[in-house]
C-alpha cells in the first residue's frame, strides 16, 4: 500500500516543483524589470539636476550599477561642480548609495589638466573599495589616499566568505590579519567595512545580513589590534552590486558571487 501512495504523490510533487520554478523565474524577471525602470529614473533625475544647475553640456548615462557623468568642462572646478550637481540631485531623492537605486556617481567629465590618456574619471564617494580600477576620492588627503591604495592592494590578495545565510566568517582570516596591519599602520584614518550581498532573497533580510557580516569583520579587526573607534561597519545589502544579477537564477552563479563581498575604504575626514 505504501508503494501505491508514493506513486500517486509523484505527479503532485513534480507539479509543485514546476510551479516553484516558474514562480522563481517570474520573480527574477519582475525584479530585473523594476530595477531597469528605477535605474532609468535615476539617470533622468541626474540629468535634470545638471540642467537646473546650468551644466547643460554634461550628460548622465547608466554605467553598470553607477551613473556616469560625461562632458567637457572649462576648468577643474567646473568639472567637480558639474558632477556634484548630479550627485546632489540623486541624493535629494535617495537614489544613490544606501538606500538607493544606483551605487554611485562616476565623474567622467573632462577638463584642462586631465592626463593625456583621458584618465579623468573618479568615484564621487569617499574612496570606494570595490574595483581595482577605482581612483581614490579627491576628497582624501595624500596620506589617506596612500592608505586607501594599500587597503585596495591588500584586499586583492584574498576574499572573506561566510557560512551560508550566516554572519560567521568561513574563509579569509589571513586576509583580515593583513587588513588589520594596514588599519594599525593607518590609525589616523577611519576605515569603513562595507558588507554587500547579492539580490537573492528578501531585500530587508539582505540588508540585515550584510550589517551583521560587516560587524563580524569589524570585531575580528579589533581583536587583531585595530582601534574600535577607527573601524566603521556598514551593511549595504543588495544596493551596491558590482554586476547586475537581478535576472540570474541560482545562488551559486558566478555573477551573484561577485556581489557577495566585504570591502574596505578610508573615510574622508
Short mmCIF file of C-alpha atoms in Angstrom, two decimals:
data_model
loop_
_atom_site.label_atom_id
_atom_site.label_comp_id
_atom_site.label_asym_id
_atom_site.label_seq_id
_atom_site.Cartn_x
_atom_site.Cartn_y
_atom_site.Cartn_z
CA UNK A 1 0.00 0.00 0.00
CA UNK A 2 2.85 2.39 0.78
CA UNK A 3 4.28 1.97 -2.73
CA UNK A 4 0.91 2.84 -4.29
CA UNK A 5 0.66 6.02 -2.24
CA UNK A 6 4.14 7.13 -3.27
CA UNK A 7 3.36 6.66 -6.93
CA UNK A 8 0.16 8.66 -6.57
CA UNK A 9 2.05 11.55 -4.91
CA UNK A 10 4.74 11.83 -7.57
CA UNK A 11 2.67 13.82 -10.13
CA UNK A 12 1.74 16.34 -7.45
CA UNK A 13 5.33 16.62 -6.31
CA UNK A 14 6.53 17.22 -9.86
CA UNK A 15 3.77 19.77 -10.43
CA UNK A 16 4.75 21.56 -7.23
CA UNK A 17 8.40 21.72 -8.27
CA UNK A 18 7.43 23.03 -11.67
CA UNK A 19 5.24 25.75 -10.18
CA UNK A 20 8.00 26.73 -7.75
CA UNK A 21 10.47 27.05 -10.62
CA UNK A 22 8.05 29.17 -12.64
CA UNK A 23 7.40 31.47 -9.69
CA UNK A 24 11.13 31.90 -9.09
CA UNK A 25 11.70 32.75 -12.74
CA UNK A 26 8.80 35.22 -12.74
CA UNK A 27 10.12 36.87 -9.58
CA UNK A 28 13.57 37.34 -11.12
CA UNK A 29 12.07 38.77 -14.32
CA UNK A 30 9.90 41.23 -12.38
CA UNK A 31 12.89 42.23 -10.23
CA UNK A 32 15.03 42.89 -13.29
CA UNK A 33 12.27 44.95 -14.91
CA UNK A 34 11.71 47.06 -11.78
CA UNK A 35 15.43 47.69 -11.40
CA UNK A 36 15.69 48.85 -15.03
CA UNK A 37 12.78 51.27 -14.56
CA UNK A 38 14.29 52.72 -11.38
CA UNK A 39 17.76 52.97 -12.91
CA UNK A 40 16.37 54.89 -15.89
CA UNK A 41 14.58 57.20 -13.47
CA UNK A 42 17.84 57.80 -11.61
CA UNK A 43 19.56 58.73 -14.87
CA UNK A 44 16.77 61.20 -15.66
CA UNK A 45 17.00 62.68 -12.17
CA UNK A 46 20.74 63.22 -12.56
CA UNK A 47 20.24 64.83 -15.98
CA UNK A 48 17.58 67.16 -14.59
CA UNK A 49 19.95 68.15 -11.80
CA UNK A 50 22.65 69.00 -14.34
CA UNK A 51 20.26 71.10 -16.41
CA UNK A 52 18.86 73.03 -13.44
CA UNK A 53 22.39 73.78 -12.20
CA UNK A 54 23.35 75.22 -15.59
CA UNK A 55 25.53 72.33 -16.78
CA UNK A 56 23.59 71.51 -19.93
CA UNK A 57 26.79 70.40 -21.68
CA UNK A 58 27.03 67.34 -19.42
CA UNK A 59 25.24 64.04 -19.97
CA UNK A 60 24.16 61.42 -17.43
CA UNK A 61 24.46 57.78 -18.51
CA UNK A 62 23.99 54.45 -16.81
CA UNK A 63 27.24 52.51 -16.47
CA UNK A 64 26.66 49.20 -14.74
CA UNK A 65 25.37 49.97 -11.26
CA UNK A 66 26.54 53.60 -11.46
CA UNK A 67 25.50 56.85 -13.11
CA UNK A 68 28.37 58.27 -15.17
CA UNK A 69 28.58 61.98 -15.97
CA UNK A 70 30.27 62.90 -19.24
CA UNK A 71 31.08 66.17 -20.99
CA UNK A 72 33.78 68.83 -21.33
CA UNK A 73 34.24 71.49 -18.65
CA UNK A 74 36.31 74.68 -18.93
CA UNK A 75 38.05 74.22 -15.56
CA UNK A 76 38.68 71.54 -12.95
CA UNK A 77 36.45 73.42 -10.50
CA UNK A 78 33.62 73.43 -13.06
CA UNK A 79 34.16 69.70 -13.59
CA UNK A 80 33.79 68.95 -9.88
CA UNK A 81 30.76 71.24 -9.58
CA UNK A 82 29.12 69.50 -12.54
CA UNK A 83 29.42 66.04 -11.06
CA UNK A 84 28.44 67.27 -7.62
CA UNK A 85 25.23 68.73 -9.07
CA UNK A 86 24.24 65.33 -10.45
CA UNK A 87 25.02 63.59 -7.18
CA UNK A 88 23.12 66.20 -5.14
CA UNK A 89 20.03 65.69 -7.31
CA UNK A 90 20.20 61.91 -6.77
CA UNK A 91 20.83 62.22 -3.03
CA UNK A 92 17.83 64.55 -2.68
CA UNK A 93 15.61 61.68 -3.84
CA UNK A 94 17.62 58.98 -2.06
CA UNK A 95 18.57 57.33 -5.33
CA UNK A 96 22.30 56.94 -4.73
CA UNK A 97 24.16 54.95 -2.08
CA UNK A 98 22.12 53.44 0.75
CA UNK A 99 19.19 53.05 0.39
CA UNK A 100 19.37 53.83 -3.30
CA UNK A 101 18.92 52.75 -6.86
CA UNK A 102 22.45 53.25 -8.15
CA UNK A 103 25.73 52.65 -6.37
CA UNK A 104 27.46 55.96 -7.03
CA UNK A 105 28.15 58.82 -9.41
CA UNK A 106 31.24 58.38 -11.58
CA UNK A 107 32.67 61.66 -12.86
CA UNK A 108 33.94 61.29 -16.42
CA UNK A 109 33.76 64.97 -17.29
CA UNK A 110 36.99 66.15 -18.96
CA UNK A 111 38.74 69.40 -18.12
CA UNK A 112 42.14 71.07 -18.68
CA UNK A 113 44.69 69.24 -16.55
CA UNK A 114 43.41 65.71 -17.12
CA UNK A 115 46.15 63.36 -18.29
CA UNK A 116 46.82 62.68 -21.96
CA UNK A 117 45.25 59.23 -21.80
CA UNK A 118 41.93 60.74 -20.75
CA UNK A 119 42.02 59.04 -17.34
CA UNK A 120 39.89 61.65 -15.65
CA UNK A 121 37.12 59.51 -14.21
CA UNK A 122 36.78 59.14 -10.47
CA UNK A 123 34.22 57.95 -7.98
CA UNK A 124 32.31 60.70 -6.20
CA UNK A 125 32.25 58.70 -2.96
CA UNK A 126 34.83 58.60 -0.18
CA UNK A 127 37.23 56.09 -1.65
CA UNK A 128 35.03 53.20 -2.73
CA UNK A 129 36.92 49.92 -2.47
CA UNK A 130 35.08 47.68 -4.89
CA UNK A 131 37.22 47.91 -8.00
CA UNK A 132 40.92 47.71 -8.69
CA UNK A 133 40.39 50.42 -11.32
CA UNK A 134 38.85 52.85 -8.87
CA UNK A 135 40.78 56.06 -8.25
CA UNK A 136 40.74 57.25 -4.61
CA UNK A 137 38.40 60.16 -4.00
CA UNK A 138 39.88 63.67 -4.42
CA UNK A 139 38.39 64.47 -1.00
CA UNK A 140 41.09 62.37 0.66
CA UNK A 141 44.46 63.77 1.70
CA UNK A 142 47.65 62.36 0.18
CA UNK A 143 48.28 60.28 3.30
CA UNK A 144 44.71 58.97 3.29
CA UNK A 145 44.96 58.12 -0.41
CA UNK A 146 48.14 56.18 0.29
CA UNK A 147 46.33 54.17 2.97
CA UNK A 148 43.37 53.63 0.61
CA UNK A 149 45.71 52.28 -2.06
CA UNK A 150 47.32 49.93 0.46
CA UNK A 151 43.88 48.72 1.55
CA UNK A 152 42.86 48.06 -2.06
CA UNK A 153 46.07 46.20 -2.85
CA UNK A 154 45.79 44.11 0.30
CA UNK A 155 42.13 43.29 -0.38
CA UNK A 156 43.10 41.87 -3.79
CA UNK A 157 45.14 39.12 -2.14
CA UNK A 158 42.14 37.19 -0.81
CA UNK A 159 38.42 37.14 -0.12
CA UNK A 160 36.30 36.99 3.01
CA UNK A 161 33.45 34.48 2.82
CA UNK A 162 30.78 33.48 5.32
CA UNK A 163 28.73 30.45 6.23
CA UNK A 164 25.64 30.47 4.00
CA UNK A 165 22.95 32.77 5.42
CA UNK A 166 25.13 33.50 8.45
CA UNK A 167 27.49 36.24 9.70
CA UNK A 168 30.05 33.62 10.77
CA UNK A 169 33.35 34.04 8.89
CA UNK A 170 34.16 30.91 6.91
CA UNK A 171 37.30 31.88 4.98
CA UNK A 172 39.58 34.89 4.69
CA UNK A 173 41.09 35.31 8.15
CA UNK A 174 44.65 35.54 6.77
CA UNK A 175 43.45 38.42 4.61
CA UNK A 176 41.80 40.09 7.60
CA UNK A 177 45.04 39.73 9.54
CA UNK A 178 46.78 41.75 6.82
CA UNK A 179 43.93 44.29 6.71
CA UNK A 180 44.31 44.74 10.48
CA UNK A 181 48.00 45.53 9.99
CA UNK A 182 47.09 48.23 7.46
CA UNK A 183 44.48 49.61 9.87
CA UNK A 184 47.05 49.83 12.66
CA UNK A 185 49.52 51.50 10.30
CA UNK A 186 46.82 53.95 9.16
CA UNK A 187 45.41 54.56 12.63
CA UNK A 188 44.86 58.28 11.92
CA UNK A 189 42.05 57.45 9.49
CA UNK A 190 38.66 55.83 9.92
CA UNK A 191 38.08 52.71 7.84
CA UNK A 192 34.70 51.58 6.58
CA UNK A 193 34.00 47.86 6.50
CA UNK A 194 31.23 47.53 3.93
CA UNK A 195 29.10 44.39 3.70
CA UNK A 196 27.35 43.55 0.43
CA UNK A 197 25.00 40.77 -0.70
CA UNK A 198 23.51 39.60 -3.99
CA UNK A 199 19.87 40.22 -4.91
CA UNK A 200 18.65 36.76 -3.97
CA UNK A 201 16.03 36.68 -1.22
CA UNK A 202 14.30 39.48 0.67
CA UNK A 203 15.97 42.90 0.43
CA UNK A 204 15.42 43.73 4.11
CA UNK A 205 16.93 40.42 5.19
CA UNK A 206 19.91 41.01 2.88
CA UNK A 207 20.43 44.44 4.42
CA UNK A 208 20.38 42.97 7.92
CA UNK A 209 22.71 40.11 6.97
CA UNK A 210 25.21 42.46 5.33
CA UNK A 211 25.31 44.59 8.50
CA UNK A 212 25.86 41.53 10.70
CA UNK A 213 28.70 40.36 8.45
CA UNK A 214 30.31 43.81 8.46
CA UNK A 215 30.01 43.82 12.27
CA UNK A 216 31.70 40.40 12.42
CA UNK A 217 34.63 41.64 10.33
CA UNK A 218 34.88 44.79 12.46
CA UNK A 219 35.04 42.68 15.62
CA UNK A 220 37.75 40.49 14.09
CA UNK A 221 39.89 43.51 13.12
CA UNK A 222 39.51 45.00 16.61
CA UNK A 223 40.58 41.66 18.04
CA UNK A 224 43.75 41.96 15.95
CA UNK A 225 44.64 45.37 17.30
CA UNK A 226 42.63 47.94 15.32
CA UNK A 227 41.08 50.73 17.42
CA UNK A 228 37.29 50.30 17.93
CA UNK A 229 36.61 53.95 17.10
CA UNK A 230 38.58 53.62 13.86
CA UNK A 231 36.55 50.80 12.26
CA UNK A 232 33.05 51.66 10.99
CA UNK A 233 30.85 48.72 9.94
CA UNK A 234 28.08 49.36 7.41
CA UNK A 235 25.81 46.92 5.66
CA UNK A 236 24.59 47.88 2.19
CA UNK A 237 22.63 44.73 1.41
CA UNK A 238 21.97 44.39 -2.32
CA UNK A 239 22.01 48.14 -3.09
CA UNK A 240 25.56 48.36 -4.49
CA UNK A 241 26.10 45.45 -6.89
CA UNK A 242 29.30 45.12 -8.90
CA UNK A 243 27.30 43.37 -11.61
CA UNK A 244 23.56 43.26 -12.33
CA UNK A 245 22.34 39.88 -11.04
CA UNK A 246 18.59 40.56 -10.91
CA UNK A 247 17.92 38.19 -13.80
CA UNK A 248 20.33 35.50 -12.61
CA UNK A 249 18.92 32.22 -11.30
CA UNK A 250 20.93 30.12 -8.87
CA UNK A 251 22.62 31.16 -5.64
CA UNK A 252 25.99 29.78 -6.78
CA UNK A 253 26.02 31.68 -10.08
CA UNK A 254 29.40 33.49 -10.53
CA UNK A 255 27.69 36.85 -11.06
CA UNK A 256 25.89 36.60 -7.75
CA UNK A 257 29.10 35.50 -6.05
CA UNK A 258 30.81 38.71 -7.23
CA UNK A 259 28.20 40.77 -5.39
CA UNK A 260 28.63 38.90 -2.10
CA UNK A 261 31.65 40.68 -0.68
CA UNK A 262 33.31 42.75 2.03
CA UNK A 263 35.08 45.97 1.05
CA UNK A 264 37.42 48.31 2.92
CA UNK A 265 37.80 52.03 2.34
CA UNK A 266 39.25 55.09 4.06
CA UNK A 267 36.57 57.59 5.03
CA UNK A 268 37.02 61.28 4.26
CA UNK A 269 37.83 63.27 7.37
#
